Tab-separated table of C-alpha atoms and ligand atoms in Angstrom:
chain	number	residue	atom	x	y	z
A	1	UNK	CA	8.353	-5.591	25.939
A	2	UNK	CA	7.452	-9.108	25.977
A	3	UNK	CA	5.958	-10.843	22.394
A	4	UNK	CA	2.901	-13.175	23.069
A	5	UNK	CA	2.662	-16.022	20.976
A	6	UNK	CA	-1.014	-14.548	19.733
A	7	UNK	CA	1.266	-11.250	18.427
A	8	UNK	CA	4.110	-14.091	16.685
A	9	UNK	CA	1.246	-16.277	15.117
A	10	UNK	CA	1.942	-14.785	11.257
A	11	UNK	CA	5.569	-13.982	11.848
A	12	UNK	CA	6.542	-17.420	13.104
A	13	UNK	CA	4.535	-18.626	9.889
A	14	UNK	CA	6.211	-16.517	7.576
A	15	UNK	CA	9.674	-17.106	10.061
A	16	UNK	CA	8.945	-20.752	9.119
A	17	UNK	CA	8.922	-20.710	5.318
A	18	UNK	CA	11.766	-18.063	5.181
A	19	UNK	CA	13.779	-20.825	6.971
A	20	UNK	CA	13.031	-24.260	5.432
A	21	UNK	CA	12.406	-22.816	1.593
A	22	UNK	CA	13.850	-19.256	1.091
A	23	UNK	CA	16.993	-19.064	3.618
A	24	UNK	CA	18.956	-22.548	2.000
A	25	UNK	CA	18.709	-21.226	-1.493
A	26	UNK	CA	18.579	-17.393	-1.717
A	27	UNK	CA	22.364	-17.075	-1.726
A	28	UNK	CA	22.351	-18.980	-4.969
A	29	UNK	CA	19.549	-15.886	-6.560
A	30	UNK	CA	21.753	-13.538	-4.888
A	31	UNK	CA	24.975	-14.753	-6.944
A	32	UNK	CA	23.209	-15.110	-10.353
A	33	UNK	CA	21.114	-11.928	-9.808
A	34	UNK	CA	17.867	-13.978	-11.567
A	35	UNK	CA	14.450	-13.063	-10.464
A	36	UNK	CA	13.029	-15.929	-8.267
A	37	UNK	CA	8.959	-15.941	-8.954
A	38	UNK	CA	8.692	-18.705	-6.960
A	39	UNK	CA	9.420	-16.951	-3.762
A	40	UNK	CA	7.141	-13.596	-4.404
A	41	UNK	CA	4.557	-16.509	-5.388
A	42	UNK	CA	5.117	-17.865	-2.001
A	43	UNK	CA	4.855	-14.259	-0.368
A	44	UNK	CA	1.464	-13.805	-2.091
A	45	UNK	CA	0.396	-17.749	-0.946
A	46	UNK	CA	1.249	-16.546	2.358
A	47	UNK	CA	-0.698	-12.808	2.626
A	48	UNK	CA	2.584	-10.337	2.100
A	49	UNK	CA	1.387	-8.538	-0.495
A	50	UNK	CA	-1.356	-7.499	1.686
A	51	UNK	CA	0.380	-7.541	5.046
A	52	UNK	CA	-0.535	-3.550	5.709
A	53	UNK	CA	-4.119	-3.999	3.753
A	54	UNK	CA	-7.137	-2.616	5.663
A	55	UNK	CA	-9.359	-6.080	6.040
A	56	UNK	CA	-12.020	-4.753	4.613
A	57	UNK	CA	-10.183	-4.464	1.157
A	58	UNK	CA	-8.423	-7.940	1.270
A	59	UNK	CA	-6.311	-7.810	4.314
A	60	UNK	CA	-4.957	-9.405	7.064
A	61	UNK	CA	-6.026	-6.811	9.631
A	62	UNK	CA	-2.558	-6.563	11.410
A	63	UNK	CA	-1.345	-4.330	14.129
A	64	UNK	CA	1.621	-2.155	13.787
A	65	UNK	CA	3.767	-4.727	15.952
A	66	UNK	CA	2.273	-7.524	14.220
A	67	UNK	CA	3.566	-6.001	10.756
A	68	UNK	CA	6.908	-5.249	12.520
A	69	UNK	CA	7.729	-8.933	13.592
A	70	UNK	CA	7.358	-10.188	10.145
A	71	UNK	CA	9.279	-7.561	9.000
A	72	UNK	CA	11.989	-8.884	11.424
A	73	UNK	CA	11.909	-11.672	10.205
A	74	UNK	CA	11.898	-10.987	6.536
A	75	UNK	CA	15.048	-9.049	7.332
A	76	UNK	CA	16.513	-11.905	9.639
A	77	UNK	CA	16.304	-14.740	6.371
A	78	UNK	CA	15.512	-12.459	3.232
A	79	UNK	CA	16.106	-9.022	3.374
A	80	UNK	CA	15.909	-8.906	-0.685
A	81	UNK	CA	12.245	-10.153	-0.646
A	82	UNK	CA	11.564	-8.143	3.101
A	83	UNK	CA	12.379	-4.837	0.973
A	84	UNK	CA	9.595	-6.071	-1.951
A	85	UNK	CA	7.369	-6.699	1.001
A	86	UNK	CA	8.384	-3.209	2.458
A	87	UNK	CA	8.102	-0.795	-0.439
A	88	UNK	CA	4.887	-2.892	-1.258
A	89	UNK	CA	3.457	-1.865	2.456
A	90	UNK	CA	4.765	1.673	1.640
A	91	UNK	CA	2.333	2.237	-1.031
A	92	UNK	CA	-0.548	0.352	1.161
A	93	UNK	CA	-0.094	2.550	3.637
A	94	UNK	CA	-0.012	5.869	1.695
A	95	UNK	CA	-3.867	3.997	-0.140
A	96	UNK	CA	-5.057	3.164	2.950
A	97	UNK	CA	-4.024	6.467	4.622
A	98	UNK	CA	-4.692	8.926	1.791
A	99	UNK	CA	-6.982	7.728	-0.874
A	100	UNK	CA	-11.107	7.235	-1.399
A	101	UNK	CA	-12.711	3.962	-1.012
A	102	UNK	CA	-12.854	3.543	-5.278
A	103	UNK	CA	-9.349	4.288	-5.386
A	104	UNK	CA	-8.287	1.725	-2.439
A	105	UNK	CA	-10.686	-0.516	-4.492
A	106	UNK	CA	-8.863	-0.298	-7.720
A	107	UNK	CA	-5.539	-0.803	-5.776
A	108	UNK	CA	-6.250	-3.427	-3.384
A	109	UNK	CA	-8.289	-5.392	-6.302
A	110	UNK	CA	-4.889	-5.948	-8.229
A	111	UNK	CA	-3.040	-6.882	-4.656
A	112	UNK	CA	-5.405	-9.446	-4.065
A	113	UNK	CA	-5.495	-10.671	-7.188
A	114	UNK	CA	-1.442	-11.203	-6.519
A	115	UNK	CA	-0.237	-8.620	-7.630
A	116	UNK	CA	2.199	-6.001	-6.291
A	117	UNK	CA	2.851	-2.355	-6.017
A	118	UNK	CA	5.447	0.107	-6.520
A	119	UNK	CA	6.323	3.824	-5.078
A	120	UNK	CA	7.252	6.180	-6.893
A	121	UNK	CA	9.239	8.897	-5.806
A	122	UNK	CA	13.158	9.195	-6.062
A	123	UNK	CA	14.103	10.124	-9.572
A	124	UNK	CA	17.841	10.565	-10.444
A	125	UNK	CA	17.900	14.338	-9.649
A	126	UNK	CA	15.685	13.911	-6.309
A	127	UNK	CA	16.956	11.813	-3.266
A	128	UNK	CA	17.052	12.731	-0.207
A	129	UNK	CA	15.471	16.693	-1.461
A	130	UNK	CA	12.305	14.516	-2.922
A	131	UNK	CA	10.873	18.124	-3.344
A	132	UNK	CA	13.274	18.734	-5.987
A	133	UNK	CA	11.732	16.653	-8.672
A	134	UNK	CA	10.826	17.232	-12.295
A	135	UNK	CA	7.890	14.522	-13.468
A	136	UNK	CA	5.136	16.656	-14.342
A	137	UNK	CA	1.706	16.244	-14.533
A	138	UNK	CA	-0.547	18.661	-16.854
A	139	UNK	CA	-3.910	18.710	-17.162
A	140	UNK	CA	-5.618	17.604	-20.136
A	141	UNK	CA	-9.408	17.743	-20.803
A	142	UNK	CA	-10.094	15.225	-17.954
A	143	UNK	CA	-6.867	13.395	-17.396
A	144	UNK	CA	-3.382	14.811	-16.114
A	145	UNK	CA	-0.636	13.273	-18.501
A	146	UNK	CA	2.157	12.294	-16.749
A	147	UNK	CA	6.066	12.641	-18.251
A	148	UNK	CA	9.080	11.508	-16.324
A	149	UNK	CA	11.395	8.775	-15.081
A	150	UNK	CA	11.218	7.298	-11.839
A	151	UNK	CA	14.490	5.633	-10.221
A	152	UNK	CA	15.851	2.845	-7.970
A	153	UNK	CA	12.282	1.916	-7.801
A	154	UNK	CA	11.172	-1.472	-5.451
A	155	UNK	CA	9.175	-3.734	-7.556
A	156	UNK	CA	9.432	-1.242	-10.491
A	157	UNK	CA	9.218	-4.065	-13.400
A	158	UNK	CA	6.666	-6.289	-10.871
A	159	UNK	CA	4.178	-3.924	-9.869
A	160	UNK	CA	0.510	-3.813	-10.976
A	161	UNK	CA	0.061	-0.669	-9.755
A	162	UNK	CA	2.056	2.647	-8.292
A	163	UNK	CA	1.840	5.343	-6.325
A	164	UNK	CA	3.510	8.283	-8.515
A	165	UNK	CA	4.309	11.900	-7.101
A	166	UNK	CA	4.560	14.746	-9.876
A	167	UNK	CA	4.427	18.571	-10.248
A	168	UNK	CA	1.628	20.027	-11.325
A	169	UNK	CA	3.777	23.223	-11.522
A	170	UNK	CA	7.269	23.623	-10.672
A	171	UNK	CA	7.601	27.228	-9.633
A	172	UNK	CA	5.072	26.118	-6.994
A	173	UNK	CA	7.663	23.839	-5.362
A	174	UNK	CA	6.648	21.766	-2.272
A	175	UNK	CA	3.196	22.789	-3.243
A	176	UNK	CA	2.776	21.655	-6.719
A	177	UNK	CA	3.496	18.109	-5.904
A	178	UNK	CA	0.873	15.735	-6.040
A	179	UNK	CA	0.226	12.077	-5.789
A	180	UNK	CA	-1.518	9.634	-8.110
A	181	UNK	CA	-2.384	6.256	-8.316
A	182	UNK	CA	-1.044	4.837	-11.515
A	183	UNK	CA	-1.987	1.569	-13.126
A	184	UNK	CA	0.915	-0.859	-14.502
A	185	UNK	CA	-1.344	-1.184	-17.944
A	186	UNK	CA	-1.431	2.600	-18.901
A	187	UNK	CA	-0.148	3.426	-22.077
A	188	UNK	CA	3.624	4.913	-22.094
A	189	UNK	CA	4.905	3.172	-18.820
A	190	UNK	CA	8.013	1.607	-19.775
A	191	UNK	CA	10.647	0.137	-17.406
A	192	UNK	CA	14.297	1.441	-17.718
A	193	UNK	CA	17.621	0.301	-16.209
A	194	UNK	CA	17.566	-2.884	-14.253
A	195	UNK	CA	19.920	-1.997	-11.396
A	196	UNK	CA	22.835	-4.561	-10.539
A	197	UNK	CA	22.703	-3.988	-7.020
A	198	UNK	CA	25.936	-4.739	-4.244
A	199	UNK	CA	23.078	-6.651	-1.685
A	200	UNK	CA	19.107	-7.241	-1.749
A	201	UNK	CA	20.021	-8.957	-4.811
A	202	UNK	CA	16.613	-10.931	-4.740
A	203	UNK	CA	14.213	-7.858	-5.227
A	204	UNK	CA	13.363	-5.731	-7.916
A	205	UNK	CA	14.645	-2.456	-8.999
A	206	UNK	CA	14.095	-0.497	-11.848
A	207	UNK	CA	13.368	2.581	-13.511
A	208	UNK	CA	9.719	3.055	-14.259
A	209	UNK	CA	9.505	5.656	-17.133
A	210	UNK	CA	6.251	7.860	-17.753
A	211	UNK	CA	6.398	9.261	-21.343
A	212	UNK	CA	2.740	11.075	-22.111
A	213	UNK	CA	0.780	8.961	-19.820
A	214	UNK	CA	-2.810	9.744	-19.240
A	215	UNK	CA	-4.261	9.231	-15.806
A	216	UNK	CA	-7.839	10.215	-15.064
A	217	UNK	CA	-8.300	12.861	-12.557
A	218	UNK	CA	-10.022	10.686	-10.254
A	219	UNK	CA	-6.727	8.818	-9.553
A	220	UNK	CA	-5.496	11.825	-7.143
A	221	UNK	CA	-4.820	10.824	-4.142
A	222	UNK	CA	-5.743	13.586	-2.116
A	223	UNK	CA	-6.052	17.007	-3.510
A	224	UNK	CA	-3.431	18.783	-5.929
A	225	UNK	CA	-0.585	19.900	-3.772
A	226	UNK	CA	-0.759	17.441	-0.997
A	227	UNK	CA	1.775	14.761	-2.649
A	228	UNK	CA	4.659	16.050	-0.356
A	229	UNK	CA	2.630	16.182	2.872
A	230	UNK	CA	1.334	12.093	1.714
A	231	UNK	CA	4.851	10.990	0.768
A	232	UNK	CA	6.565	12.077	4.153
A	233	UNK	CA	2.937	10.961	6.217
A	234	UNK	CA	3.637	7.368	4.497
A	235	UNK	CA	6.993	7.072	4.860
A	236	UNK	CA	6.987	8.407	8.598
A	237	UNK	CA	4.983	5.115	9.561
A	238	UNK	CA	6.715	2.641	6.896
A	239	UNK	CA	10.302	3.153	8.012
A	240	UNK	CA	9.721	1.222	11.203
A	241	UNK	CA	9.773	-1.700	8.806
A	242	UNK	CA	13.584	-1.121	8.173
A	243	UNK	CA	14.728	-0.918	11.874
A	244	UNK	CA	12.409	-4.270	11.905
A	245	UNK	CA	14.462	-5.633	9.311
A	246	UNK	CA	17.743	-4.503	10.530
A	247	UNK	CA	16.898	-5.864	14.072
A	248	UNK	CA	16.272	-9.340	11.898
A	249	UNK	CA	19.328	-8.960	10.170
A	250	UNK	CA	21.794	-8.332	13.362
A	251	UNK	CA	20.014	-10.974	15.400
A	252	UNK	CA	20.610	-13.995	12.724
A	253	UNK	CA	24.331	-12.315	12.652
A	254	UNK	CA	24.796	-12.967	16.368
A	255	UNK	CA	23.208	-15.777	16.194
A	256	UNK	CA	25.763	-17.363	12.760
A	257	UNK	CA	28.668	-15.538	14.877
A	258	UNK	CA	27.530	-17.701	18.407
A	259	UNK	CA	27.487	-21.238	16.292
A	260	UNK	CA	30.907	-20.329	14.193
A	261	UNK	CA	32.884	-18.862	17.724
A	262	UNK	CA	31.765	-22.470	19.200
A	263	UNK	CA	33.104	-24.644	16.635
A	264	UNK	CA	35.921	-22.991	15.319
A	265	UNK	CA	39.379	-24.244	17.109
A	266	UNK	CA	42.449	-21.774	17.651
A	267	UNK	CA	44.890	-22.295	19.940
A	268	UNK	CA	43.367	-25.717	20.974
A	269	UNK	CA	40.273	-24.371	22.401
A	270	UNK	CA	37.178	-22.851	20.669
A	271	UNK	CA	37.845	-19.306	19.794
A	272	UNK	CA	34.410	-18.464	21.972
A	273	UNK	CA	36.765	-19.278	25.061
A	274	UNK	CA	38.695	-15.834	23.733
A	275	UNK	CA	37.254	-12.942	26.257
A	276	UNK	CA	37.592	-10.598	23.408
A	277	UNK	CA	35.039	-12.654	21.440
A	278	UNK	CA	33.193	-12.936	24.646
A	279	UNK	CA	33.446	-8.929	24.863
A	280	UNK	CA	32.274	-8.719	21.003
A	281	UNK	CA	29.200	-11.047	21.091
A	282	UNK	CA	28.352	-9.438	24.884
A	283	UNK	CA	28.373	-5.929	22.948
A	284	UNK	CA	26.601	-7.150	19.527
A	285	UNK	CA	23.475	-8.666	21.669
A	286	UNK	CA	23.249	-5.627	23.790
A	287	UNK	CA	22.627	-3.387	20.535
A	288	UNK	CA	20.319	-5.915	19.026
A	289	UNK	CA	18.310	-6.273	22.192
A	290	UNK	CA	18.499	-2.308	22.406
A	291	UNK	CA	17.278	-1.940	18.807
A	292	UNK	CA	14.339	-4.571	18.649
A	293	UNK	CA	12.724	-2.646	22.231
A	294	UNK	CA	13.281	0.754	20.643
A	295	UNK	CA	11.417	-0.337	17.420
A	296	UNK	CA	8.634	-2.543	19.160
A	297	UNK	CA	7.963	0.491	21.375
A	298	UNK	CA	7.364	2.254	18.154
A	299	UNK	CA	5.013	0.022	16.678
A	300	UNK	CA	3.249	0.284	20.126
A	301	UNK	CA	3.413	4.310	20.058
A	302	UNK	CA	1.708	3.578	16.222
A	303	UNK	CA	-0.872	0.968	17.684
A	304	UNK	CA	-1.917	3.812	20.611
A	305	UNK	CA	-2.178	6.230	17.908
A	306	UNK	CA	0.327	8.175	20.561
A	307	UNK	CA	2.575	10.994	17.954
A	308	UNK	CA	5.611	9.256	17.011
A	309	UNK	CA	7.848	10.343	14.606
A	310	UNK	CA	10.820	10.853	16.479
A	311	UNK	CA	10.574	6.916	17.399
A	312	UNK	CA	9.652	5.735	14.004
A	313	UNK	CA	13.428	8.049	12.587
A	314	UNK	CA	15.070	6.607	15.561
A	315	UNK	CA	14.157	3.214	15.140
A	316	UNK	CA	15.140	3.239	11.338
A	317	UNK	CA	18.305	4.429	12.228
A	318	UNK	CA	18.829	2.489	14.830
A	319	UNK	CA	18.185	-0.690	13.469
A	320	UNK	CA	19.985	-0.273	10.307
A	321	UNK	CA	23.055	0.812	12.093
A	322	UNK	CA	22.921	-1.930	14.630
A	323	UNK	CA	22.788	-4.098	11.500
A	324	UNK	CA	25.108	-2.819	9.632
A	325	UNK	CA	28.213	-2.972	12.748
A	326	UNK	CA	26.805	-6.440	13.937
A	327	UNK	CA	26.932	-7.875	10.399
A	328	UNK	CA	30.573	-6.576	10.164
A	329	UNK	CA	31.539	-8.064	13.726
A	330	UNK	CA	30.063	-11.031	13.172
A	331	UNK	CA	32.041	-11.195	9.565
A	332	UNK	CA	35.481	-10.330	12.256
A	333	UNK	CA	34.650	-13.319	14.499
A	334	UNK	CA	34.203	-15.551	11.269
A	335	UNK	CA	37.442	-14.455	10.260
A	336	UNK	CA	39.377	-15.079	6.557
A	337	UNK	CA	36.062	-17.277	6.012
A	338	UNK	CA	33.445	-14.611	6.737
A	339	UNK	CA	34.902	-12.504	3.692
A	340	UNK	CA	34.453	-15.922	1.195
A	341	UNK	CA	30.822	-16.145	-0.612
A	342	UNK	CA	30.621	-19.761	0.903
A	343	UNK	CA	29.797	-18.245	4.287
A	344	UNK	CA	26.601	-16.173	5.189
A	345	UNK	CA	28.383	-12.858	6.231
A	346	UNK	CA	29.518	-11.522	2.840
A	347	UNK	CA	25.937	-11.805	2.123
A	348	UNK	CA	24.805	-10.184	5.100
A	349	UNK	CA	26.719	-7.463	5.182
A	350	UNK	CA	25.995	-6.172	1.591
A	351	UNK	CA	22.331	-6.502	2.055
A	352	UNK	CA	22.688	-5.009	5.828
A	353	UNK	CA	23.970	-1.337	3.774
A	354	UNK	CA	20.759	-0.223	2.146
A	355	UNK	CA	18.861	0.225	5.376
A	356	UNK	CA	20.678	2.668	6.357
A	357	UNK	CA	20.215	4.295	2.651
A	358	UNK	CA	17.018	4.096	1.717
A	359	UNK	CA	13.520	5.133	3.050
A	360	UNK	CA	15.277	8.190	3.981
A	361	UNK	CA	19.304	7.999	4.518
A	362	UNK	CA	20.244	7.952	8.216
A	363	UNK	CA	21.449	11.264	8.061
A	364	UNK	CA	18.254	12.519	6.745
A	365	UNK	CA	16.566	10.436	9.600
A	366	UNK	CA	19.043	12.542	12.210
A	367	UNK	CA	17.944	15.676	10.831
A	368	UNK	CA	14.148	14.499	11.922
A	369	UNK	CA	15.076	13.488	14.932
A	370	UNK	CA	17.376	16.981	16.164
A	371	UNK	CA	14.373	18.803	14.470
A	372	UNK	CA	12.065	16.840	16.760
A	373	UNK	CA	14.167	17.561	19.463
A	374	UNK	CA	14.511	21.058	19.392
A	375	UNK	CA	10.639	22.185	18.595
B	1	FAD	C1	18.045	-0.548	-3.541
B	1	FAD	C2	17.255	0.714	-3.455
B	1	FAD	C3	15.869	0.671	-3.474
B	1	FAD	C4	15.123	1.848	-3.445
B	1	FAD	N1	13.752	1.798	-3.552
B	1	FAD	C5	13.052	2.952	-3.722
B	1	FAD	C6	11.650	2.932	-4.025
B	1	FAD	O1	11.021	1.865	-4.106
B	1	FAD	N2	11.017	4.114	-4.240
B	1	FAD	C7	11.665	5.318	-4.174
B	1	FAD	O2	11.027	6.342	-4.388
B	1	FAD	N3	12.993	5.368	-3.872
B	1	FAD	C8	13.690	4.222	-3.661
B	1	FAD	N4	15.046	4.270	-3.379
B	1	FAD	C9	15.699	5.577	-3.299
B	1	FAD	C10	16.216	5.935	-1.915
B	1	FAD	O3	15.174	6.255	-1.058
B	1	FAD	C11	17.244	7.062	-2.120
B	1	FAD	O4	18.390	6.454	-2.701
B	1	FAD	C12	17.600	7.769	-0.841
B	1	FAD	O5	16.499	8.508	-0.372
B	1	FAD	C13	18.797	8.715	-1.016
B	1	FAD	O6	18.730	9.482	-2.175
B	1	FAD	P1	19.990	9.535	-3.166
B	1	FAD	O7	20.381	8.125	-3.454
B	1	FAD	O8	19.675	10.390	-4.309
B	1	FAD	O9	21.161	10.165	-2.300
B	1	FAD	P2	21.433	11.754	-2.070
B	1	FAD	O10	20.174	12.410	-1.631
B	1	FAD	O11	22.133	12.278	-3.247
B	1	FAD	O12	22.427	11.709	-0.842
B	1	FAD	C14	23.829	11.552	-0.966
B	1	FAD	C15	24.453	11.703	0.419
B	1	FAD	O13	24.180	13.019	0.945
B	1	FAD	C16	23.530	12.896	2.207
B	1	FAD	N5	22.535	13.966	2.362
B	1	FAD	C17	21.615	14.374	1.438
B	1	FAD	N6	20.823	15.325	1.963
B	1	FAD	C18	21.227	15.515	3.247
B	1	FAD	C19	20.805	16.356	4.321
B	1	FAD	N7	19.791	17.221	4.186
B	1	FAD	N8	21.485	16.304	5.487
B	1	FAD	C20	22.535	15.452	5.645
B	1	FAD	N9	22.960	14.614	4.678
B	1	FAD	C21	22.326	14.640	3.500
B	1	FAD	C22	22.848	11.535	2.199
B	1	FAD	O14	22.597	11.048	3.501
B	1	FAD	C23	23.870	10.704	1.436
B	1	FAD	O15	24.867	10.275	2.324
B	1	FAD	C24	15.797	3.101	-3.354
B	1	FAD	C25	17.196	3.134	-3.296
B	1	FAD	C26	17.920	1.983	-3.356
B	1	FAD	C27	19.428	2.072	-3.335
């Protein structure tokens, strides 16, 4: 498909600051690992903490593709602050999806009041089986008091406000899960282990740790038992972000591999005169040009309101894969200096791993898709 410069308008904004005040410094945050507030400032200056807002709640009122090009290019400069923006859009989506108009209110109010949000789900002994966790919540007079610790949690020491699945009973499995919306400011939320991470070193992640916390029963999203059903419905239309990203990711790889093979001199010539570099950078833009129509085509499927969760798995794990083996080609064709820190690629290809990891592992994602297949 063909991008109009109408659909671009935000992305090449946000493309723009990415590139002249994010993209020359972030390798410096990445190497001493220290929070930089003046960049989620910026996102917040610029509308990302509201990217997947419904307007009428603060918003920018963006299509599915819209969303999907800044997410490409979030991935393409910053994939550390794309996966903030990400996780943040996760929980948007599940609010504006799921929840009542005085719930969106209470979330969106602390969004547009700069703040960010958080979703809660994996918890050390629940990955990829996200049915399989323990946090409970028991009801209490009015409230439901929450007990439990979160994990690897996006924006888990940032966030104003999560989205928190629990059991309300255990023995009722998938069904006792439910989902509630969980303000920062609650007594007995405490944040855990700060993770040192291999790549996305400029976002957040934490443990977020509920110990008695009281949450009025009006902050169910949903009814009792429907957390499972709202955790897979939000993450089935919030993966597409990661293919974006990954797309981003692979084409600013092919594009740092282009510049190095036509400067770098081997055998007196530029090593892009090589036909097996030729062959390489042939193959790398055929899988990122393969990738970014699969996951546009998506966003379009979303926009139609046509079914599409086979695309959105597919486009996750195709995008994350194409980044992942065009980050490490591109690091080949750089050679002995693509593996130092003083190049981009070392860089790129740690934070070019987690999108095949999380949102759903890729394997998980291949499960969706076979069981897609075969209904
Ligand atoms: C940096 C980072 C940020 C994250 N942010 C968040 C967040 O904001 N909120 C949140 O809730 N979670 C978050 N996560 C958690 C992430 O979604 C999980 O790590 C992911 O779902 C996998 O779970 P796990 O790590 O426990 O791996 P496991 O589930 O233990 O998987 C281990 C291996 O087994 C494979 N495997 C497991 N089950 C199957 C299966 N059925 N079929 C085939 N293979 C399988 C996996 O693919 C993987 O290779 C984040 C993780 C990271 C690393």
């Amino acid at each position: 498909m063909i991008i109009t410069e109408e659909q671009m308008s935000v992305a090449a904004m946000v493309g723009d600051w990415l590139k002249k005040e994010v993209a020359p410094v972030c390798a410096e945050y990445d190497v001493k690992g220290e929070f930089p507030q003046q960049f989620y400032d910026g996102m917040v200056e610029l509308g990302l903490n509201l990217i997947s807002a419904p307007e009428e709640f603060g918003g920018l009122g963006l299509s599915c593709l819209e969303q999907t090009l800044i997410a490409e290019q979030l991935g393409k400069y910053e994939p550390g602050l794309g996966s903030a923006v990400g996780v943040n859009a996760s929980a948007t989506h599940l609010m504006t999806l799921f929840a009542n108009d005085a719930q969106k209110k209470i979330f969106f109010d602390i969004l547009v009041n700069g703040g960010w949000a958080g979703f809660c789900l994996t918890e050390p002994g629940a990955g990829s089986d996200a049915a399989g966790l323990s946090t409970t919540a028991v009801e209490d007079g009015g409230d439901y008091v929450l007990n439990g610790t979160k994990c690897f949690i996006t924006n888990g020491a940032i966030a104003g406000a999560y989205t928190v699945f629990a059991t309300v009973d255990k023995t009722m499995g998938l069904k006792g899960i439910t989902c509630f919306l969980v303000e920062r400011d609650r007594a007995g939320i405490s944040i855990g282990k700060h993770e040192d991470k291999m790549g996305i070193r400029l976002s957040n992640t934490t443990e977020v740790v509920f110990e008695d916390v009281r949450v009025p029963k009006d902050h169910i999203i949903g009814e009792i038992g429907q957390g499972f059903k709202i955790a897979m419905g939000t993450l089935n239309e919030s993966r597409i972000n990661v293919g974006a990203m990954g797309v981003g990711l692979a084409s600013r790889a092919l594009e740092e591999a282009i510049r190095y093979a036509n400067t770098r001199v081997q055998f007196k010539k530029p090593i892009s005169n090589l036909q097996m570099i030729q062959g390489m950078l042939a193959d790398m833009a055929m899988d990122v040009e393969s990738a970014r129509q699969l996951v546009y085509h998506t966003a379009e499927l979303v926009d139609a309101r046509l079914p599409y969760t086979k695309f959105s798995s597919m486009s996750k794990c195709r995008g994350s894969d194409v980044a992942m083996k065009v980050a490490v080609d591109a690091l080949q064709i750089f050679g002995g200096y693509g593996y130092m820190k003083e190049y981009p690629m070392e860089k790129m290809v740690r934070d070019a791993k987690i999108f095949q990891i999380y949102e759903g592992t890729n394997q998980v994602q291949r499960t969706v898709i076979a069981k897609e297949l075969l209904k």
